[in-house]
Amino acid sequence: MHGNIRIGKDERRAAIMEVAREEFLREGYAAASMSQIAAKVGGSKATLYAYFPSKRDLFFAVVDAESATLMDDLYRVDENGTDVRVTLAAFCRRFISLVLSDEVSAFDRIVIAESVRFPEIGQAAHQFGYKRGIDRMEALMRMGMDAGLLRRADPHTAAEYLLNLCSGHLHKLRQWNILSDVPPAQIEAQIALASAAFLALYGNDEMAAEARTFFG
Amino acid sequence: MHGNIRIGKDERRAAIMEVAREEFLREGYAAASMSQIAAKVGGSKATLYAYFPSKRDLFFAVVDAESATLMDDLYRVDENGTDVRVTLAAFCRRFISLVLSDEVSAFDRIVIAESVRFPEIGQAAHQFGYKRGIDRMEALMRMGMDAGLLRRADPHTAAEYLLNLCSGHLHKLRQWNILSDVPPAQIEAQIALASAAFLALYGNDEMAAEARTFFG
DNA sequence: CATATTATGTACTGTACAGTACGGTTTACA
DNA sequence: TGTAAACCGTACTGTACAGTACATAATATG
């Protein structure tokens, strides 16, 4: 009667998580409803609870998956050439664009909001995202230092600071839901500013002097 | 922005708001309960609703008040002397300490979490806090530039960047609820780092050179 | 075809909450 | 001392939700 095509368990699970992801990201944990999710999946609540024993479990599954994919995007370092400056700029571009995107924004909001009730979430974001990302970037920093483009310093701290510089003014405005769409020109400006600030702090004397012309 | 002041009975109103503030900051909007608040105030729900027509109104009243007091603390510039460097360092110390405190942390979390459902909140935080704070700091920047300690640049952008530099690594960890208590030594390190970074970017050549020794 | 598994809709339980109704009680004050 | 406003407790309405029960239908496997 209802020509429902039977699909494999994994696919159904994926479909549930996809819908749940949208609901949780848009509504937050409390306001998202299991009945709503079941309805949008097209199945029934009974089936939903057959796959995930509780709302909490579904939420955690979604957050873990999203954490893995997003963080993998966020902290990717494309070593696309020999020039460390190019790699650095490419990283800033990717990172800043993503940080200001709807998806990362929404996810970040959820993590911050729910990390009080569910501390595991904040720890996951830190351990599997941020920390791992910085570890990856250490290699990039070392390359720059070995090439003489960056000052000799603790590469871990340097990586940490690059990320810090990338999350700027626009990020705050997005967190407060003031900017819904960020004009590309502003993103470009933010990228240039973050790169320049980083080079002014960690670049060799020559690069730092050049970068400092950005500030004044 | 929500001036609904009743004549007389100010103490009771204040008592309600004090309790509501604690509840909202600890539980968030959804999980905070009006019955709970009424009980903790010592009164009844009828009285509570006599003062605030709805949960939403009470929430807004609390957020507005908290916004005003917190932001006033956060963005205060103590011009306690003639030396701009001292004023600058004092500002960093005050700002960073407050940003990492329980109160500001909790409030920031609420604003981020609820600015989706209540966009007015994010706008209030921006308009009456952040924006106004930066306007105040512009004066400080101008002083530094006039004194020749800072490079000539747009004082507004410079002020914006100082704030940006102050919200560092530790702020992220607090947002994710990983650090509950921040060791004072780490706070001091963060203060020194932010000051140094700012001077390396916006300080005159002499100060910038000195500040850059911090990085490597 | 027989049987075990899985999906289905519907309707239920229990709970928690915002907001209201109301009759009685305290307080302010004239 | 009288009166009106403010307050109180309690119990209520209506709603929304997580999670469950159950009887039925579709599918797979043998």
PDB file of N, CA, C and O in Angstrom, chain A residues 27 31 109 112-113 115-117 122 126 130 151-153 160-161 164 167-169 172-173 175-178 193 197 200-203 205 208 212 215-216, chain B residues 27 31 109 111-113 115-117 122 126 130 151-153 160-161 164 167-169 172-173 175-178 193 197 200-203 205 208 212 215-216:
ATOM      1  N   GLU A  27      17.628  23.290  15.407  1.00  0.00           N
ATOM      2  CA  GLU A  27      16.791  23.526  16.583  1.00  0.00           C
ATOM      3  C   GLU A  27      17.545  23.476  17.908  1.00  0.00           C
ATOM      4  O   GLU A  27      17.034  23.961  18.906  1.00  0.00           O
ATOM      5  N   ALA A  31      15.050  21.498  21.646  1.00  0.00           N
ATOM      6  CA  ALA A  31      13.904  21.812  20.793  1.00  0.00           C
ATOM      7  C   ALA A  31      13.718  20.801  19.673  1.00  0.00           C
ATOM      8  O   ALA A  31      12.638  20.740  19.080  1.00  0.00           O
ATOM      9  N   ARG A 109      27.917  26.350  17.508  1.00  0.00           N
ATOM     10  CA  ARG A 109      26.897  26.824  18.435  1.00  0.00           C
ATOM     11  C   ARG A 109      26.370  25.683  19.302  1.00  0.00           C
ATOM     12  O   ARG A 109      26.255  25.808  20.532  1.00  0.00           O
ATOM     13  N   ILE A 112      28.968  24.567  21.887  1.00  0.00           N
ATOM     14  CA  ILE A 112      29.070  25.519  22.997  1.00  0.00           C
ATOM     15  C   ILE A 112      27.840  25.438  23.893  1.00  0.00           C
ATOM     16  O   ILE A 112      27.939  25.405  25.113  1.00  0.00           O
ATOM     17  N   ALA A 113      26.676  25.376  23.257  1.00  0.00           N
ATOM     18  CA  ALA A 113      25.435  25.394  24.029  1.00  0.00           C
ATOM     19  C   ALA A 113      25.271  24.131  24.870  1.00  0.00           C
ATOM     20  O   ALA A 113      24.855  24.195  26.022  1.00  0.00           O
ATOM     21  N   SER A 115      27.614  21.836  25.731  1.00  0.00           N
ATOM     22  CA  SER A 115      28.770  21.295  26.447  1.00  0.00           C
ATOM     23  C   SER A 115      28.613  21.429  27.958  1.00  0.00           C
ATOM     24  O   SER A 115      29.402  20.856  28.713  1.00  0.00           O
ATOM     25  N   VAL A 116      27.605  22.174  28.400  1.00  0.00           N
ATOM     26  CA  VAL A 116      27.338  22.229  29.833  1.00  0.00           C
ATOM     27  C   VAL A 116      26.633  20.946  30.267  1.00  0.00           C
ATOM     28  O   VAL A 116      27.052  20.269  31.201  1.00  0.00           O
ATOM     29  N   ARG A 117      25.567  20.626  29.537  1.00  0.00           N
ATOM     30  CA  ARG A 117      24.801  19.430  29.883  1.00  0.00           C
ATOM     31  C   ARG A 117      25.536  18.160  29.464  1.00  0.00           C
ATOM     32  O   ARG A 117      25.411  17.121  30.102  1.00  0.00           O
ATOM     33  N   GLY A 122      32.082  18.769  24.256  1.00  0.00           N
ATOM     34  CA  GLY A 122      33.172  19.727  24.204  1.00  0.00           C
ATOM     35  C   GLY A 122      34.516  19.018  24.147  1.00  0.00           C
ATOM     36  O   GLY A 122      35.405  19.407  23.392  1.00  0.00           O
ATOM     37  N   HIS A 126      37.341  19.110  21.165  1.00  0.00           N
ATOM     38  CA  HIS A 126      38.717  19.479  21.462  1.00  0.00           C
ATOM     39  C   HIS A 126      39.692  18.390  21.055  1.00  0.00           C
ATOM     40  O   HIS A 126      40.647  18.631  20.316  1.00  0.00           O
ATOM     41  N   TYR A 130      40.188  20.132  17.360  1.00  0.00           N
ATOM     42  CA  TYR A 130      41.157  21.182  17.611  1.00  0.00           C
ATOM     43  C   TYR A 130      42.577  20.643  17.834  1.00  0.00           C
ATOM     44  O   TYR A 130      43.515  21.019  17.134  1.00  0.00           O
ATOM     45  N   ARG A 151      60.250  32.485  12.062  1.00  0.00           N
ATOM     46  CA  ARG A 151      61.203  32.527  13.171  1.00  0.00           C
ATOM     47  C   ARG A 151      61.217  31.181  13.877  1.00  0.00           C
ATOM     48  O   ARG A 151      60.190  30.490  13.929  1.00  0.00           O
ATOM     49  N   ARG A 152      62.320  30.860  14.455  1.00  0.00           N
ATOM     50  CA  ARG A 152      62.404  29.643  15.259  1.00  0.00           C
ATOM     51  C   ARG A 152      61.575  29.843  16.526  1.00  0.00           C
ATOM     52  O   ARG A 152      61.808  30.771  17.302  1.00  0.00           O
ATOM     53  N   ALA A 153      60.619  28.990  16.709  1.00  0.00           N
ATOM     54  CA  ALA A 153      59.780  29.077  17.912  1.00  0.00           C
ATOM     55  C   ALA A 153      59.120  27.729  18.107  1.00  0.00           C
ATOM     56  O   ALA A 153      59.245  26.835  17.268  1.00  0.00           O
ATOM     57  N   GLU A 160      48.838  27.056  17.208  1.00  0.00           N
ATOM     58  CA  GLU A 160      47.733  27.510  18.034  1.00  0.00           C
ATOM     59  C   GLU A 160      47.395  28.967  17.720  1.00  0.00           C
ATOM     60  O   GLU A 160      46.238  29.343  17.593  1.00  0.00           O
ATOM     61  N   TYR A 161      48.436  29.751  17.562  1.00  0.00           N
ATOM     62  CA  TYR A 161      48.210  31.176  17.370  1.00  0.00           C
ATOM     63  C   TYR A 161      47.660  31.483  15.984  1.00  0.00           C
ATOM     64  O   TYR A 161      46.883  32.416  15.810  1.00  0.00           O
ATOM     65  N   ASN A 164      44.062  30.966  16.198  1.00  0.00           N
ATOM     66  CA  ASN A 164      43.496  32.053  16.988  1.00  0.00           C
ATOM     67  C   ASN A 164      43.308  33.305  16.124  1.00  0.00           C
ATOM     68  O   ASN A 164      42.280  33.971  16.201  1.00  0.00           O
ATOM     69  N   SER A 167      40.218  33.175  13.711  1.00  0.00           N
ATOM     70  CA  SER A 167      38.877  33.416  14.249  1.00  0.00           C
ATOM     71  C   SER A 167      38.783  34.870  14.675  1.00  0.00           C
ATOM     72  O   SER A 167      39.144  35.208  15.787  1.00  0.00           O
ATOM     73  N   GLY A 168      38.322  35.693  13.815  1.00  0.00           N
ATOM     74  CA  GLY A 168      38.356  37.118  14.104  1.00  0.00           C
ATOM     75  C   GLY A 168      36.983  37.703  14.378  1.00  0.00           C
ATOM     76  O   GLY A 168      36.074  37.071  14.893  1.00  0.00           O
ATOM     77  N   HIS A 169      36.898  38.934  14.008  1.00  0.00           N
ATOM     78  CA  HIS A 169      35.732  39.759  14.214  1.00  0.00           C
ATOM     79  C   HIS A 169      34.461  39.143  13.600  1.00  0.00           C
ATOM     80  O   HIS A 169      33.411  39.086  14.231  1.00  0.00           O
ATOM     81  N   LYS A 172      32.814  36.308  15.537  1.00  0.00           N
ATOM     82  CA  LYS A 172      32.001  36.767  16.655  1.00  0.00           C
ATOM     83  C   LYS A 172      30.606  37.175  16.171  1.00  0.00           C
ATOM     84  O   LYS A 172      29.588  36.804  16.759  1.00  0.00           O
ATOM     85  N   LEU A 173      30.576  37.922  15.093  1.00  0.00           N
ATOM     86  CA  LEU A 173      29.285  38.382  14.564  1.00  0.00           C
ATOM     87  C   LEU A 173      28.416  37.202  14.135  1.00  0.00           C
ATOM     88  O   LEU A 173      27.195  37.223  14.304  1.00  0.00           O
ATOM     89  N   GLN A 175      28.611  34.162  15.451  1.00  0.00           N
ATOM     90  CA  GLN A 175      28.190  33.488  16.682  1.00  0.00           C
ATOM     91  C   GLN A 175      26.978  34.179  17.282  1.00  0.00           C
ATOM     92  O   GLN A 175      26.085  33.535  17.811  1.00  0.00           O
ATOM     93  N   TRP A 176      26.939  35.482  17.177  1.00  0.00           N
ATOM     94  CA  TRP A 176      25.813  36.238  17.728  1.00  0.00           C
ATOM     95  C   TRP A 176      24.656  36.363  16.748  1.00  0.00           C
ATOM     96  O   TRP A 176      23.700  37.096  17.005  1.00  0.00           O
ATOM     97  N   ASN A 177      24.785  35.667  15.628  1.00  0.00           N
ATOM     98  CA  ASN A 177      23.699  35.635  14.648  1.00  0.00           C
ATOM     99  C   ASN A 177      23.357  37.024  14.112  1.00  0.00           C
ATOM    100  O   ASN A 177      22.193  37.350  13.921  1.00  0.00           O
ATOM    101  N   ILE A 178      24.363  37.813  13.879  1.00  0.00           N
ATOM    102  CA  ILE A 178      24.134  39.140  13.335  1.00  0.00           C
ATOM    103  C   ILE A 178      24.370  39.132  11.834  1.00  0.00           C
ATOM    104  O   ILE A 178      23.626  39.752  11.079  1.00  0.00           O
ATOM    105  N   LEU A 193      44.183  39.658   6.487  1.00  0.00           N
ATOM    106  CA  LEU A 193      44.551  40.184   7.795  1.00  0.00           C
ATOM    107  C   LEU A 193      45.177  39.100   8.673  1.00  0.00           C
ATOM    108  O   LEU A 193      46.214  39.319   9.304  1.00  0.00           O
ATOM    109  N   ALA A 197      48.950  39.152   9.984  1.00  0.00           N
ATOM    110  CA  ALA A 197      49.227  39.187  11.419  1.00  0.00           C
ATOM    111  C   ALA A 197      50.149  38.035  11.806  1.00  0.00           C
ATOM    112  O   ALA A 197      51.110  38.220  12.563  1.00  0.00           O
ATOM    113  N   ALA A 200      53.592  38.754  10.578  1.00  0.00           N
ATOM    114  CA  ALA A 200      54.205  39.843  11.335  1.00  0.00           C
ATOM    115  C   ALA A 200      54.721  39.334  12.681  1.00  0.00           C
ATOM    116  O   ALA A 200      55.691  39.860  13.220  1.00  0.00           O
ATOM    117  N   LEU A 201      54.058  38.314  13.210  1.00  0.00           N
ATOM    118  CA  LEU A 201      54.478  37.789  14.511  1.00  0.00           C
ATOM    119  C   LEU A 201      55.524  36.687  14.362  1.00  0.00           C
ATOM    120  O   LEU A 201      56.512  36.652  15.088  1.00  0.00           O
ATOM    121  N   TYR A 202      55.306  35.787  13.425  1.00  0.00           N
ATOM    122  CA  TYR A 202      56.147  34.606  13.345  1.00  0.00           C
ATOM    123  C   TYR A 202      57.027  34.565  12.091  1.00  0.00           C
ATOM    124  O   TYR A 202      57.833  33.655  11.929  1.00  0.00           O
ATOM    125  N   GLY A 203      56.847  35.523  11.189  1.00  0.00           N
ATOM    126  CA  GLY A 203      57.679  35.518   9.995  1.00  0.00           C
ATOM    127  C   GLY A 203      59.111  35.939  10.295  1.00  0.00           C
ATOM    128  O   GLY A 203      59.383  36.532  11.347  1.00  0.00           O
ATOM    129  N   ASP A 205      62.490  38.286   9.637  1.00  0.00           N
ATOM    130  CA  ASP A 205      62.510  39.757   9.714  1.00  0.00           C
ATOM    131  C   ASP A 205      61.988  40.402   8.437  1.00  0.00           C
ATOM    132  O   ASP A 205      61.236  41.379   8.473  1.00  0.00           O
ATOM    133  N   ALA A 208      58.199  39.778   8.142  1.00  0.00           N
ATOM    134  CA  ALA A 208      57.480  40.505   9.195  1.00  0.00           C
ATOM    135  C   ALA A 208      57.368  41.982   8.830  1.00  0.00           C
ATOM    136  O   ALA A 208      56.308  42.598   8.982  1.00  0.00           O
ATOM    137  N   ARG A 212      53.892  43.906   8.256  1.00  0.00           N
ATOM    138  CA  ARG A 212      53.503  44.972   9.171  1.00  0.00           C
ATOM    139  C   ARG A 212      52.946  46.192   8.443  1.00  0.00           C
ATOM    140  O   ARG A 212      52.246  47.020   9.053  1.00  0.00           O
ATOM    141  N   PHE A 215      49.331  46.954   8.910  1.00  0.00           N
ATOM    142  CA  PHE A 215      48.794  47.547  10.136  1.00  0.00           C
ATOM    143  C   PHE A 215      49.274  48.977  10.262  1.00  0.00           C
ATOM    144  O   PHE A 215      50.235  49.267  10.946  1.00  0.00           O
ATOM    145  N   GLY A 216      48.579  49.864   9.620  1.00  0.00           N
ATOM    146  CA  GLY A 216      48.988  51.252   9.619  1.00  0.00           C
ATOM    147  C   GLY A 216      49.595  51.548   8.285  1.00  0.00           C
ATOM    148  O   GLY A 216      50.374  52.376   8.045  1.00  0.00           O
TER     149      GLY A 216
ATOM    150  N   GLU B  27      21.008  27.078  33.546  1.00  0.00           N
ATOM    151  CA  GLU B  27      20.232  26.069  32.834  1.00  0.00           C
ATOM    152  C   GLU B  27      20.007  26.380  31.359  1.00  0.00           C
ATOM    153  O   GLU B  27      19.636  25.491  30.607  1.00  0.00           O
ATOM    154  N   ALA B  31      15.610  25.068  29.613  1.00  0.00           N
ATOM    155  CA  ALA B  31      15.611  24.201  30.791  1.00  0.00           C
ATOM    156  C   ALA B  31      15.273  24.959  32.074  1.00  0.00           C
ATOM    157  O   ALA B  31      14.922  24.350  33.076  1.00  0.00           O
ATOM    158  N   ARG B 109      27.756  32.117  26.569  1.00  0.00           N
ATOM    159  CA  ARG B 109      27.167  30.868  26.109  1.00  0.00           C
ATOM    160  C   ARG B 109      25.681  31.052  25.810  1.00  0.00           C
ATOM    161  O   ARG B 109      25.176  30.634  24.765  1.00  0.00           O
ATOM    162  N   VAL B 111      24.056  33.818  25.142  1.00  0.00           N
ATOM    163  CA  VAL B 111      23.833  34.691  23.989  1.00  0.00           C
ATOM    164  C   VAL B 111      24.027  33.909  22.692  1.00  0.00           C
ATOM    165  O   VAL B 111      23.210  33.994  21.766  1.00  0.00           O
ATOM    166  N   ILE B 112      25.101  33.130  22.643  1.00  0.00           N
ATOM    167  CA  ILE B 112      25.359  32.347  21.435  1.00  0.00           C
ATOM    168  C   ILE B 112      24.257  31.323  21.209  1.00  0.00           C
ATOM    169  O   ILE B 112      23.745  31.165  20.102  1.00  0.00           O
ATOM    170  N   ALA B 113      23.875  30.641  22.282  1.00  0.00           N
ATOM    171  CA  ALA B 113      22.894  29.561  22.146  1.00  0.00           C
ATOM    172  C   ALA B 113      21.523  30.084  21.751  1.00  0.00           C
ATOM    173  O   ALA B 113      20.842  29.497  20.918  1.00  0.00           O
ATOM    174  N   SER B 115      20.702  33.115  20.461  1.00  0.00           N
ATOM    175  CA  SER B 115      20.600  34.165  19.446  1.00  0.00           C
ATOM    176  C   SER B 115      19.952  33.646  18.168  1.00  0.00           C
ATOM    177  O   SER B 115      19.625  34.436  17.279  1.00  0.00           O
ATOM    178  N   VAL B 116      19.781  32.332  18.060  1.00  0.00           N
ATOM    179  CA  VAL B 116      19.055  31.792  16.919  1.00  0.00           C
ATOM    180  C   VAL B 116      17.565  32.022  17.117  1.00  0.00           C
ATOM    181  O   VAL B 116      16.883  32.574  16.263  1.00  0.00           O
ATOM    182  N   ARG B 117      17.071  31.611  18.284  1.00  0.00           N
ATOM    183  CA  ARG B 117      15.643  31.758  18.565  1.00  0.00           C
ATOM    184  C   ARG B 117      15.280  33.212  18.868  1.00  0.00           C
ATOM    185  O   ARG B 117      14.171  33.648  18.579  1.00  0.00           O
ATOM    186  N   GLY B 122      21.442  38.666  20.418  1.00  0.00           N
ATOM    187  CA  GLY B 122      22.737  38.854  19.785  1.00  0.00           C
ATOM    188  C   GLY B 122      22.950  40.313  19.383  1.00  0.00           C
ATOM    189  O   GLY B 122      24.025  40.867  19.571  1.00  0.00           O
ATOM    190  N   HIS B 126      25.807  42.940  20.757  1.00  0.00           N
ATOM    191  CA  HIS B 126      26.669  43.627  19.821  1.00  0.00           C
ATOM    192  C   HIS B 126      26.575  45.137  19.980  1.00  0.00           C
ATOM    193  O   HIS B 126      27.571  45.833  20.163  1.00  0.00           O
ATOM    194  N   TYR B 130      29.721  45.144  22.620  1.00  0.00           N
ATOM    195  CA  TYR B 130      30.898  45.126  21.756  1.00  0.00           C
ATOM    196  C   TYR B 130      31.153  46.462  21.054  1.00  0.00           C
ATOM    197  O   TYR B 130      32.223  47.054  21.183  1.00  0.00           O
ATOM    198  N   ARG B 151      51.595  52.872  15.856  1.00  0.00           N
ATOM    199  CA  ARG B 151      51.614  53.305  14.457  1.00  0.00           C
ATOM    200  C   ARG B 151      50.319  54.034  14.125  1.00  0.00           C
ATOM    201  O   ARG B 151      49.257  53.731  14.669  1.00  0.00           O
ATOM    202  N   ARG B 152      50.416  54.952  13.207  1.00  0.00           N
ATOM    203  CA  ARG B 152      49.217  55.632  12.711  1.00  0.00           C
ATOM    204  C   ARG B 152      48.373  54.624  11.925  1.00  0.00           C
ATOM    205  O   ARG B 152      48.840  54.030  10.959  1.00  0.00           O
ATOM    206  N   ALA B 153      47.167  54.437  12.361  1.00  0.00           N
ATOM    207  CA  ALA B 153      46.266  53.521  11.655  1.00  0.00           C
ATOM    208  C   ALA B 153      44.846  53.852  12.054  1.00  0.00           C
ATOM    209  O   ALA B 153      44.619  54.700  12.926  1.00  0.00           O
ATOM    210  N   GLU B 160      39.376  46.986  17.500  1.00  0.00           N
ATOM    211  CA  GLU B 160      38.764  45.701  17.170  1.00  0.00           C
ATOM    212  C   GLU B 160      39.790  44.578  17.285  1.00  0.00           C
ATOM    213  O   GLU B 160      39.501  43.505  17.814  1.00  0.00           O
ATOM    214  N   TYR B 161      40.976  44.853  16.789  1.00  0.00           N
ATOM    215  CA  TYR B 161      41.992  43.809  16.766  1.00  0.00           C
ATOM    216  C   TYR B 161      42.528  43.496  18.155  1.00  0.00           C
ATOM    217  O   TYR B 161      42.875  42.360  18.447  1.00  0.00           O
ATOM    218  N   ASN B 164      40.163  41.155  19.656  1.00  0.00           N
ATOM    219  CA  ASN B 164      40.312  39.877  18.989  1.00  0.00           C
ATOM    220  C   ASN B 164      41.499  39.103  19.562  1.00  0.00           C
ATOM    221  O   ASN B 164      41.422  37.904  19.802  1.00  0.00           O
ATOM    222  N   SER B 167      40.855  37.450  23.069  1.00  0.00           N
ATOM    223  CA  SER B 167      40.093  36.188  23.134  1.00  0.00           C
ATOM    224  C   SER B 167      40.916  35.087  22.503  1.00  0.00           C
ATOM    225  O   SER B 167      40.856  34.886  21.303  1.00  0.00           O
ATOM    226  N   GLY B 168      41.649  34.398  23.284  1.00  0.00           N
ATOM    227  CA  GLY B 168      42.588  33.435  22.730  1.00  0.00           C
ATOM    228  C   GLY B 168      42.179  31.996  22.951  1.00  0.00           C
ATOM    229  O   GLY B 168      41.007  31.646  23.008  1.00  0.00           O
ATOM    230  N   HIS B 169      43.207  31.207  23.052  1.00  0.00           N
ATOM    231  CA  HIS B 169      43.092  29.780  23.210  1.00  0.00           C
ATOM    232  C   HIS B 169      42.251  29.383  24.417  1.00  0.00           C
ATOM    233  O   HIS B 169      41.360  28.541  24.349  1.00  0.00           O
ATOM    234  N   LYS B 172      38.471  29.627  24.059  1.00  0.00           N
ATOM    235  CA  LYS B 172      37.882  28.504  23.337  1.00  0.00           C
ATOM    236  C   LYS B 172      37.669  27.313  24.281  1.00  0.00           C
ATOM    237  O   LYS B 172      36.600  26.701  24.285  1.00  0.00           O
ATOM    238  N   LEU B 173      38.663  27.039  25.076  1.00  0.00           N
ATOM    239  CA  LEU B 173      38.546  25.908  25.999  1.00  0.00           C
ATOM    240  C   LEU B 173      37.416  26.130  27.013  1.00  0.00           C
ATOM    241  O   LEU B 173      36.730  25.188  27.406  1.00  0.00           O
ATOM    242  N   GLN B 175      34.731  27.981  26.427  1.00  0.00           N
ATOM    243  CA  GLN B 175      33.477  27.845  25.682  1.00  0.00           C
ATOM    244  C   GLN B 175      33.086  26.381  25.544  1.00  0.00           C
ATOM    245  O   GLN B 175      31.911  26.041  25.597  1.00  0.00           O
ATOM    246  N   TRP B 176      34.056  25.530  25.364  1.00  0.00           N
ATOM    247  CA  TRP B 176      33.786  24.106  25.222  1.00  0.00           C
ATOM    248  C   TRP B 176      33.689  23.399  26.561  1.00  0.00           C
ATOM    249  O   TRP B 176      33.618  22.173  26.615  1.00  0.00           O
ATOM    250  N   ASN B 177      33.738  24.157  27.617  1.00  0.00           N
ATOM    251  CA  ASN B 177      33.575  23.607  28.962  1.00  0.00           C
ATOM    252  C   ASN B 177      34.640  22.573  29.301  1.00  0.00           C
ATOM    253  O   ASN B 177      34.355  21.542  29.904  1.00  0.00           O
ATOM    254  N   ILE B 178      35.845  22.839  28.880  1.00  0.00           N
ATOM    255  CA  ILE B 178      36.939  21.912  29.185  1.00  0.00           C
ATOM    256  C   ILE B 178      37.722  22.404  30.395  1.00  0.00           C
ATOM    257  O   ILE B 178      38.121  21.629  31.248  1.00  0.00           O
ATOM    258  N   LEU B 193      50.854  37.650  26.287  1.00  0.00           N
ATOM    259  CA  LEU B 193      50.856  37.306  24.868  1.00  0.00           C
ATOM    260  C   LEU B 193      50.013  38.290  24.062  1.00  0.00           C
ATOM    261  O   LEU B 193      50.447  38.778  23.006  1.00  0.00           O
ATOM    262  N   ALA B 197      51.450  40.718  21.230  1.00  0.00           N
ATOM    263  CA  ALA B 197      50.989  40.602  19.848  1.00  0.00           C
ATOM    264  C   ALA B 197      50.460  41.936  19.353  1.00  0.00           C
ATOM    265  O   ALA B 197      50.759  42.360  18.229  1.00  0.00           O
ATOM    266  N   ALA B 200      53.311  44.246  18.750  1.00  0.00           N
ATOM    267  CA  ALA B 200      54.100  43.828  17.586  1.00  0.00           C
ATOM    268  C   ALA B 200      53.415  44.252  16.302  1.00  0.00           C
ATOM    269  O   ALA B 200      54.072  44.525  15.295  1.00  0.00           O
ATOM    270  N   LEU B 201      52.097  44.311  16.336  1.00  0.00           N
ATOM    271  CA  LEU B 201      51.362  44.690  15.124  1.00  0.00           C
ATOM    272  C   LEU B 201      51.173  46.202  15.020  1.00  0.00           C
ATOM    273  O   LEU B 201      51.350  46.788  13.957  1.00  0.00           O
ATOM    274  N   TYR B 202      50.791  46.806  16.141  1.00  0.00           N
ATOM    275  CA  TYR B 202      50.408  48.218  16.084  1.00  0.00           C
ATOM    276  C   TYR B 202      51.388  49.147  16.796  1.00  0.00           C
ATOM    277  O   TYR B 202      51.201  50.360  16.771  1.00  0.00           O
ATOM    278  N   GLY B 203      52.375  48.595  17.465  1.00  0.00           N
ATOM    279  CA  GLY B 203      53.335  49.451  18.143  1.00  0.00           C
ATOM    280  C   GLY B 203      54.263  50.144  17.155  1.00  0.00           C
ATOM    281  O   GLY B 203      54.373  49.739  15.997  1.00  0.00           O
ATOM    282  N   ASP B 205      58.044  51.208  15.739  1.00  0.00           N
ATOM    283  CA  ASP B 205      59.086  50.257  15.366  1.00  0.00           C
ATOM    284  C   ASP B 205      59.844  49.727  16.580  1.00  0.00           C
ATOM    285  O   ASP B 205      60.150  48.542  16.672  1.00  0.00           O
ATOM    286  N   ALA B 208      57.541  47.442  18.646  1.00  0.00           N
ATOM    287  CA  ALA B 208      57.245  46.234  17.885  1.00  0.00           C
ATOM    288  C   ALA B 208      58.431  45.272  17.934  1.00  0.00           C
ATOM    289  O   ALA B 208      58.256  44.063  18.134  1.00  0.00           O
ATOM    290  N   ARG B 212      58.257  41.623  19.560  1.00  0.00           N
ATOM    291  CA  ARG B 212      58.429  40.442  18.718  1.00  0.00           C
ATOM    292  C   ARG B 212      59.344  39.394  19.332  1.00  0.00           C
ATOM    293  O   ARG B 212      59.304  38.222  18.928  1.00  0.00           O
ATOM    294  N   PHE B 215      57.795  36.163  20.357  1.00  0.00           N
ATOM    295  CA  PHE B 215      57.420  35.119  19.407  1.00  0.00           C
ATOM    296  C   PHE B 215      58.659  34.519  18.791  1.00  0.00           C
ATOM    297  O   PHE B 215      59.061  34.865  17.692  1.00  0.00           O
ATOM    298  N   GLY B 216      59.235  33.580  19.494  1.00  0.00           N
ATOM    299  CA  GLY B 216      60.459  32.954  19.008  1.00  0.00           C
ATOM    300  C   GLY B 216      61.594  33.547  19.774  1.00  0.00           C
ATOM    301  O   GLY B 216      62.675  33.676  19.289  1.00  0.00           O
TER     302      GLY B 216
END
